[in-house]
XYZ file of C-alpha atoms in Angstrom:
559
model
C 0.000 0.000 0.000
C 0.913 3.658 0.114
C 2.842 3.522 3.368
C 4.094 0.009 4.122
C 5.503 0.707 7.596
C 2.857 1.085 10.270
C 3.701 4.274 12.130
C 1.029 3.579 14.706
C 2.683 0.328 15.802
C 4.344 2.111 18.731
C 0.960 3.217 20.083
C -0.282 0.851 22.766
C -3.598 2.059 24.109
C -5.267 5.476 23.750
C -3.142 7.019 26.519
C 0.012 6.421 24.486
C -0.884 9.005 21.855
C 0.817 12.413 22.370
C -1.356 15.200 23.735
C -2.074 18.475 21.975
C -1.562 20.387 25.231
C 1.958 19.106 25.934
C 4.090 22.249 26.495
C 6.353 21.866 23.441
C 3.481 20.865 21.176
C 1.217 23.656 22.427
C 3.855 26.401 22.117
C 4.787 25.294 18.608
C 1.103 24.965 17.706
C 0.330 28.535 18.774
C 3.404 29.995 17.055
C 2.751 28.200 13.761
C -0.974 28.995 13.929
C -0.122 32.702 14.016
C 2.127 32.159 10.987
C -0.564 30.156 9.197
C -3.238 32.759 9.881
C -1.057 35.582 8.545
C -0.207 33.554 5.432
C -3.901 32.904 4.823
C -4.850 36.560 5.276
C -2.103 37.745 2.936
C -2.979 35.313 0.177
C -6.736 35.789 0.312
C -6.481 39.603 0.241
C -3.810 39.847 -2.460
C -4.447 36.820 -4.698
C -7.915 35.745 -3.642
C -6.730 32.209 -2.773
C -5.689 30.190 0.247
C -2.908 27.652 0.579
C -2.732 24.356 2.402
C 0.061 24.973 4.908
C 0.034 21.527 6.521
C 3.240 20.489 4.734
C 4.932 23.681 5.977
C 3.902 22.842 9.524
C 5.170 19.274 9.199
C 8.532 20.415 7.833
C 9.026 22.995 10.604
C 8.082 20.408 13.238
C 10.648 18.013 11.751
C 13.349 20.689 11.933
C 12.453 21.513 15.540
C 12.686 17.818 16.387
C 16.275 17.758 15.173
C 17.414 20.538 17.520
C 19.715 18.916 20.100
C 17.580 19.716 23.131
C 15.855 17.030 25.162
C 12.356 18.474 25.097
C 12.523 19.556 21.473
C 13.538 16.063 20.412
C 9.990 15.021 21.320
C 8.917 16.621 18.034
C 10.563 13.750 16.156
C 7.365 11.842 16.838
C 5.300 11.658 13.667
C 2.160 11.965 15.769
C 3.280 15.254 17.336
C 4.186 16.511 13.872
C 0.690 15.538 12.767
C -0.826 17.622 15.584
C 1.209 20.680 14.629
C 0.489 20.429 10.887
C -3.211 20.082 11.678
C -3.203 23.321 13.660
C -1.337 25.499 11.153
C -3.450 24.264 8.272
C -6.656 24.867 10.207
C -5.541 28.372 11.208
C -4.766 29.272 7.595
C -8.157 28.330 6.167
C -10.037 29.566 9.220
C -8.511 33.045 9.117
C -8.868 33.494 5.369
C -11.955 31.610 4.221
C -14.066 31.182 7.334
C -13.523 34.550 9.032
C -12.127 37.332 6.844
C -14.253 36.555 3.768
C -17.558 36.632 5.703
C -16.838 39.862 7.579
C -15.741 41.494 4.343
C -19.288 41.257 2.953
C -20.997 43.780 5.302
C -17.937 46.039 5.129
C -18.094 46.267 1.320
C -21.846 46.778 1.588
C -21.140 49.951 3.568
C -22.081 48.532 6.966
C -18.841 48.347 8.977
C -20.986 48.310 12.126
C -21.974 44.738 11.230
C -18.398 43.442 11.042
C -18.193 42.485 14.712
C -21.596 40.729 14.803
C -20.616 38.889 11.631
C -17.247 37.923 13.107
C -19.071 36.460 16.100
C -21.414 34.520 13.827
C -18.595 33.375 11.545
C -16.672 32.186 14.600
C -19.658 30.111 15.717
C -20.043 28.724 12.200
C -16.353 27.836 12.101
C -16.426 25.910 15.364
C -19.666 24.107 14.483
C -18.162 23.275 11.078
C -15.184 21.582 12.699
C -17.295 19.829 15.337
C -19.506 18.230 12.706
C -16.507 17.008 10.693
C -14.881 15.615 13.834
C -18.017 13.595 14.533
C -18.739 12.393 10.965
C -15.199 11.631 9.788
C -14.750 7.918 9.071
C -18.471 7.328 8.605
C -19.982 5.833 5.455
C -20.731 9.366 4.228
C -17.194 10.663 4.813
C -15.034 7.518 5.017
C -11.426 7.819 6.106
C -10.516 5.277 3.430
C -11.572 7.724 0.705
C -9.044 9.963 -1.024
C -8.676 13.323 0.801
C -5.585 14.063 -1.415
C -3.821 16.797 0.627
C -4.097 14.564 3.688
C -2.281 11.774 1.883
C 0.383 14.274 0.816
C 0.876 15.467 4.401
C 1.159 11.901 5.706
C 3.618 10.930 2.983
C 5.738 13.985 3.788
C 5.837 13.163 7.493
C 6.719 9.508 6.871
C 9.374 10.352 4.284
C 10.978 12.777 6.719
C 10.979 10.103 9.396
C 12.261 7.212 7.295
C 14.348 8.837 4.559
C 15.625 6.420 1.925
C 14.030 5.817 -1.469
C 10.640 7.055 -0.337
C 12.078 10.441 0.635
C 13.916 10.653 -2.693
C 10.795 9.900 -4.770
C 8.668 12.286 -2.701
C 11.387 14.928 -2.932
C 11.590 14.647 -6.701
C 7.818 14.941 -6.944
C 7.899 17.939 -4.616
C 10.632 19.624 -6.646
C 8.701 19.097 -9.871
C 5.534 20.442 -8.229
C 7.338 23.450 -6.772
C 9.269 24.466 -9.891
C 6.480 23.511 -12.287
C 4.068 25.851 -10.553
C 6.343 28.775 -11.440
C 6.124 27.977 -15.153
C 3.516 30.113 -16.870
C 1.583 29.749 -20.118
C -0.260 32.845 -21.329
C 0.321 34.382 -17.907
C -1.165 31.434 -16.012
C 0.871 29.237 -13.669
C 0.771 25.540 -14.488
C -1.501 23.677 -12.008
C 0.955 20.832 -11.458
C -0.710 19.847 -8.193
C -3.811 18.914 -10.207
C -1.827 16.015 -11.667
C -0.846 14.990 -8.147
C -4.493 14.804 -7.092
C -5.308 12.690 -10.166
C -2.577 10.198 -9.266
C -4.167 9.612 -5.859
C -7.921 10.096 -6.062
C -10.944 8.189 -7.297
C -10.574 7.682 -11.057
C -14.276 8.025 -11.863
C -14.756 11.158 -9.772
C -11.607 12.821 -11.056
C -12.406 11.873 -14.638
C -15.623 13.876 -14.365
C -13.715 16.637 -12.589
C -11.254 16.838 -15.490
C -14.083 16.940 -18.025
C -15.726 19.751 -16.088
C -12.478 21.727 -15.968
C -12.056 21.317 -19.714
C -15.590 22.387 -20.582
C -15.239 25.390 -18.271
C -12.000 26.512 -19.905
C -12.925 25.851 -23.526
C -16.732 26.056 -23.434
C -16.996 29.520 -24.924
C -14.384 28.738 -27.576
C -15.966 25.410 -28.559
C -19.681 26.126 -28.137
C -19.764 29.951 -28.189
C -21.540 29.852 -24.833
C -20.563 31.624 -21.616
C -21.359 28.892 -19.098
C -21.168 31.134 -16.044
C -23.308 33.863 -17.557
C -26.044 31.288 -18.164
C -25.521 29.729 -14.699
C -25.069 26.292 -16.272
C -22.401 25.132 -13.771
C -24.568 26.327 -10.906
C -27.487 24.337 -12.275
C -25.335 21.223 -12.440
C -24.285 21.746 -8.832
C -27.872 22.298 -7.667
C -29.027 19.060 -9.308
C -26.017 17.032 -8.222
C -26.096 18.542 -4.749
C -29.762 17.724 -4.234
C -29.252 14.115 -5.304
C -26.132 13.891 -3.113
C -28.224 15.189 -0.210
C -30.936 12.588 -0.892
C -28.276 9.879 -1.092
C -26.958 11.031 2.274
C -30.459 10.909 3.770
C -30.954 7.396 2.411
C -27.639 6.437 3.964
C -28.731 7.846 7.317
C -32.016 5.940 7.144
C -30.347 2.594 6.637
C -29.486 0.202 9.427
C -26.085 -1.370 9.856
C -24.956 -2.748 6.515
C -24.561 -6.426 5.859
C -21.370 -8.119 4.780
C -21.861 -7.143 1.131
C -20.905 -3.567 2.003
C -17.612 -4.643 3.529
C -16.888 -7.002 0.650
C -17.402 -4.177 -1.803
C -15.043 -1.959 0.194
C -12.404 -4.681 0.081
C -12.815 -5.004 -3.694
C -12.407 -1.248 -4.045
C -9.247 -1.409 -1.957
C -7.819 -4.093 -4.251
C -8.601 -2.257 -7.482
C -7.135 0.980 -6.113
C -10.253 3.087 -6.589
C -10.707 3.955 -2.923
C -9.193 2.992 0.405
C -6.236 5.319 -0.133
C -3.746 4.709 2.658
C -5.575 1.763 4.258
C -3.018 -0.780 5.418
C -5.043 -3.069 7.665
C -8.426 -4.759 7.360
C -9.495 -3.118 10.611
C -8.810 0.340 9.208
C -11.266 -0.355 6.391
C -14.229 -0.504 8.770
C -15.778 2.874 9.707
C -15.444 4.000 13.309
C -18.676 6.047 13.089
C -21.914 4.154 12.535
C -25.161 5.431 10.986
C -26.617 6.395 14.373
C -23.564 8.473 15.211
C -23.660 10.100 11.785
C -27.350 10.900 12.149
C -26.873 12.472 15.583
C -23.877 14.516 14.454
C -25.747 16.054 11.525
C -28.859 16.739 13.615
C -26.838 18.414 16.363
C -24.897 20.333 13.704
C -28.114 21.714 12.241
C -29.349 22.862 15.652
C -26.033 24.582 16.362
C -25.995 26.230 12.934
C -29.491 27.600 13.586
C -28.264 28.921 16.943
C -25.342 30.650 15.207
C -27.728 32.184 12.679
C -29.912 33.457 15.522
C -26.881 35.102 17.135
C -26.034 36.825 13.833
C -29.636 37.958 13.408
C -29.985 39.398 16.906
C -26.567 41.065 17.102
C -26.858 42.278 13.505
C -30.186 43.968 14.193
C -32.032 42.475 11.221
C -35.244 42.240 13.247
C -35.919 45.713 11.897
C -36.024 44.292 8.364
C -37.933 41.085 9.141
C -41.001 40.140 11.123
C -40.718 37.566 13.903
C -42.041 34.802 11.635
C -39.663 35.859 8.846
C -36.768 35.932 11.331
C -37.518 32.350 12.414
C -37.674 31.275 8.777
C -34.405 33.123 8.077
C -32.638 31.292 10.914
C -33.998 27.873 9.919
C -33.029 28.416 6.278
C -29.572 29.728 7.206
C -28.949 26.673 9.400
C -30.072 24.313 6.633
C -27.996 26.126 4.002
C -24.912 26.050 6.230
C -25.269 22.299 6.786
C -25.857 21.510 3.107
C -23.023 23.834 2.117
C -20.513 22.024 4.309
C -21.671 18.600 3.102
C -21.357 19.442 -0.607
C -18.037 21.207 -0.117
C -16.797 18.281 1.971
C -17.804 15.665 -0.602
C -16.039 17.565 -3.389
C -12.927 18.072 -1.268
C -12.852 14.432 -0.196
C -12.536 13.233 -3.787
C -10.754 16.052 -5.606
C -8.786 18.140 -3.105
C -10.744 21.197 -4.309
C -13.745 22.670 -2.540
C -16.185 24.887 -4.518
C -17.196 26.962 -1.499
C -17.697 30.177 -3.496
C -19.925 28.529 -6.090
C -22.137 26.711 -3.596
C -22.559 29.891 -1.549
C -23.508 31.685 -4.769
C -26.299 29.162 -5.323
C -27.830 29.927 -1.937
C -27.409 33.638 -2.606
C -29.463 33.281 -5.807
C -32.075 31.379 -3.782
C -32.188 34.254 -1.294
C -32.620 36.759 -4.112
C -35.454 34.711 -5.606
C -37.202 34.455 -2.239
C -36.849 38.206 -1.836
C -34.790 38.440 1.351
C -33.976 42.142 2.007
C -30.462 43.389 1.300
C -28.896 43.453 4.783
C -30.414 40.157 5.996
C -29.376 38.560 2.682
C -25.817 39.864 3.041
C -25.551 38.363 6.528
C -27.195 35.158 5.268
C -24.600 34.770 2.514
C -21.709 35.720 4.785
C -22.788 33.208 7.434
C -23.046 30.374 4.901
C -19.621 31.209 3.460
C -18.082 30.728 6.927
C -18.846 27.004 6.702
C -17.239 24.425 4.448
C -13.533 25.317 4.132
C -12.652 24.344 7.718
C -14.755 21.198 7.305
C -12.781 20.170 4.204
C -9.370 21.118 5.591
C -9.936 19.260 8.832
C -10.885 16.214 6.781
C -7.475 16.388 5.086
C -5.701 16.568 8.427
C -7.678 13.740 9.995
C -6.909 11.648 6.917
C -3.195 12.215 7.494
C -3.557 11.193 11.136
C -5.609 8.138 10.170
C -2.780 6.933 7.929
C -0.129 7.556 10.570
C -2.019 5.837 13.387
C -2.614 2.535 11.632
C -0.996 -0.326 13.497
C -1.881 1.003 16.932
C -3.544 -1.394 19.369
C -6.353 -1.551 20.187
C -6.828 0.163 16.833
C -10.227 1.801 17.233
C -9.423 3.251 20.647
C -6.054 4.561 19.452
C -7.618 6.061 16.333
C -10.317 7.844 18.293
C -7.827 9.126 20.860
C -5.526 10.483 18.166
C -8.419 12.045 16.283
C -9.516 13.801 19.488
C -6.049 15.260 19.992
C -6.012 16.499 16.395
C -9.366 18.150 17.011
C -8.013 19.891 20.111
C -4.982 21.088 18.127
C -7.333 22.398 15.438
C -9.373 24.270 18.047
C -6.197 25.979 19.228
C -5.447 26.942 15.627
C -8.992 28.273 15.160
C -8.797 30.325 18.363
C -5.504 31.841 17.220
C -6.990 32.590 13.797
C -9.991 34.295 15.392
C -7.708 36.447 17.524
C -5.488 37.370 14.557
C -8.483 38.370 12.418
C -10.023 40.360 15.286
C -6.802 42.344 15.665
C -5.932 42.859 11.988
C -9.160 43.086 9.957
C -9.469 46.853 10.317
C -5.980 47.526 8.985
C -6.610 45.220 6.021
C -9.985 46.677 5.090
C -9.059 50.324 5.609
C -6.024 49.708 3.398
C -8.278 48.412 0.631
C -7.124 44.806 1.070
C -10.456 43.027 0.905
C -10.916 39.439 -0.334
C -12.202 39.572 -3.954
C -14.902 36.999 -3.208
C -16.309 39.260 -0.471
C -16.709 42.002 -3.072
C -18.513 39.618 -5.420
C -20.965 38.580 -2.710
C -21.647 42.151 -1.592
C -21.981 43.568 -5.119
C -24.347 40.788 -6.188
C -26.522 41.207 -3.100
C -26.655 44.975 -3.619
C -27.413 44.610 -7.344
C -30.216 42.103 -6.900
C -31.532 39.547 -9.372
C -32.118 41.550 -12.547
C -32.475 38.629 -14.984
C -35.443 36.354 -14.279
C -34.060 33.701 -16.645
C -31.338 32.868 -14.126
C -33.566 30.620 -12.038
C -34.932 28.932 -15.165
C -31.430 28.130 -16.423
C -30.412 26.743 -13.033
C -33.450 24.462 -12.929
C -32.968 23.242 -16.515
C -29.303 22.347 -16.016
C -29.995 20.813 -12.635
C -31.556 17.836 -14.459
C -28.358 16.474 -16.112
C -26.396 17.186 -12.938
C -28.889 15.155 -10.928
C -28.848 12.269 -13.435
C -25.058 12.010 -13.460
C -24.899 12.090 -9.666
C -27.594 9.395 -9.470
C -25.811 7.156 -11.991
C -22.429 7.528 -10.270
C -23.817 6.860 -6.817
C -22.664 8.223 -3.449
C -19.265 6.499 -3.618
C -18.049 8.206 -6.789
C -19.822 11.610 -6.455
C -19.515 12.038 -10.241
C -22.176 14.738 -10.509
C -20.737 16.846 -7.692
C -17.230 16.545 -9.135
C -18.370 17.412 -12.671
C -20.109 20.494 -11.289
C -17.003 21.353 -9.260
C -14.898 21.278 -12.423
C -17.442 23.421 -14.266
C -17.337 25.997 -11.469
C -13.556 26.250 -11.062
C -11.576 28.185 -13.652
C -8.022 26.896 -13.364
C -6.417 27.216 -16.814
C -4.930 23.984 -18.208
C -5.824 21.989 -15.085
C -8.010 19.719 -17.225
C -4.991 18.515 -19.216
C -3.031 17.759 -16.060
C -5.930 15.857 -14.497
C -6.875 13.834 -17.575
C -3.247 13.255 -18.577
C -2.356 12.018 -15.104
C -5.368 9.686 -15.080
C -4.297 8.212 -18.436
C -0.738 7.737 -17.166
C -2.087 6.176 -13.990
C -4.062 3.565 -15.950
C -1.093 2.730 -18.179
C 1.337 2.546 -15.256
C -0.994 0.213 -13.346
C -0.964 -2.169 -16.319
C 2.817 -2.018 -16.559
C 3.672 -2.316 -12.864
C 0.574 -4.003 -11.486
C -2.068 -2.329 -9.277
C -0.249 -2.698 -5.942
C 3.201 -1.499 -7.021
C 1.763 1.290 -9.169
C -0.493 2.515 -6.355
C 2.422 2.991 -3.940
C 4.662 4.691 -6.485
C 2.005 6.990 -7.898
C 0.772 7.983 -4.443
C 4.301 9.069 -3.547
C 4.746 11.065 -6.749
C 1.274 12.586 -6.470
C 1.867 13.545 -2.848
C 5.121 15.213 -3.835
C 3.409 17.227 -6.575
C 0.710 18.401 -4.153
C 3.267 19.271 -1.457
C 5.399 21.162 -3.976
C 2.368 23.079 -5.216
C 1.421 24.112 -1.674
C 4.973 25.339 -1.075
C 4.664 27.467 -4.209
C 1.458 29.041 -2.916
C 3.075 29.875 0.420
C 6.180 31.266 -1.309
C 3.977 33.917 -2.893
C 3.708 35.536 0.529
C 7.445 36.226 0.443
C 7.212 37.403 -3.149
C 4.286 39.629 -2.280
């Protein structure tokens, strides 16, 4: 498999896993979370993007572990490195996507007085987002054995740093290619080398549809003389696919414990390399969260999201724009939209490594415009929804990395749950640091004109209103093929959601990297055999992803 040595073999019982609040771990976690938050804020305000900084955190933790001091040598533990990389990554996405983007919406709308209420609401949304993921990770809806590409890359980096040898060389070569390749530009656009890395790791069916979507998005106007985004075709696909994905999730929640056929299918998928990325033991293939736990987590998440929406409504003073009945409906709808948003974003991220948070938020914004929600309540509605999703997806990546590293621990399920809890605590520290950094710095960013571009899009669209009544019609028409493709692919492949994700993301030339890597992957599997090819391609793909993330972070220095 991907990582033949079981790094969790040294873990004997849940108490043996390192703690997130150990002095060295906690100090390093806080320091790197500040760094991660600042990196995220810089990138999202200057380039409109965020970067996965988990590899940066892992590398720094490795370096600290090699300092000849007794306490610092504790950081040589791959599990402590996993805690630190989880925190810095969480702080980066939390500061940029979950906090600064939402509070930028009321500021651009000319209501700076609503920034603090929105920051409070976004903070609640962020913490609920992470809580739900913590409770649903490794369920049948969000299985740990699925792809989560950046998580695989982080785990491979940590293991390569620990073991060295051929694995480190192959990963290093892949990282160098990913790093240098991302600086190469065609027609002013950097090559998306990390897209090839994702395709070497992820689900072939899902990523095939993702590549097709990317290609149609890039060349649609040239080939068909149609502006897909102007006609809201990608959004229609996502609405249809998202609704079917939601129904599939409900069906999953309604089912009882699955019979042996489910496990046999999972084992077949592991053998043919389509899923089960990083699974090294039969025990790791079985979910640690059953349907009852999944059902409770989503129900509690909805209640908490509604509570967060109520806090935003009351502190934001929108009762003056809505009646009591309308306010209750606003809160219930905001809670539902937040939950659905995180699920769709999470499913896309799990398979592709990309999460279409902007596009899915835009869909709910159009729904709000159609319903006729007034301007200020709609702005807060959109901002609150946008606070969910990114932290959910990023935490999934980090828990995937920990899941790979903890395999071999005994008793496995207790060790896995204990380690996952410590990662969650580390993430909470990172989120708290991110919230503090944003609270201190947002005013200087906004007054200096450094506002996330996506915040401007949300605010301008809300202020402009829905001027073209054909928008809703187009969305409904194109929802039909999106729904059909999602239904045909089933909940395991998420083909409809991934096709819509590709249609919504404009990353020039990414389609060629994704489809080319998939073709190479198929050929290489025939040449080397599925098992050997899987291990080699996972290493190379992880290196490409890690190198691409280093390129994104390096732009901070360049900027």
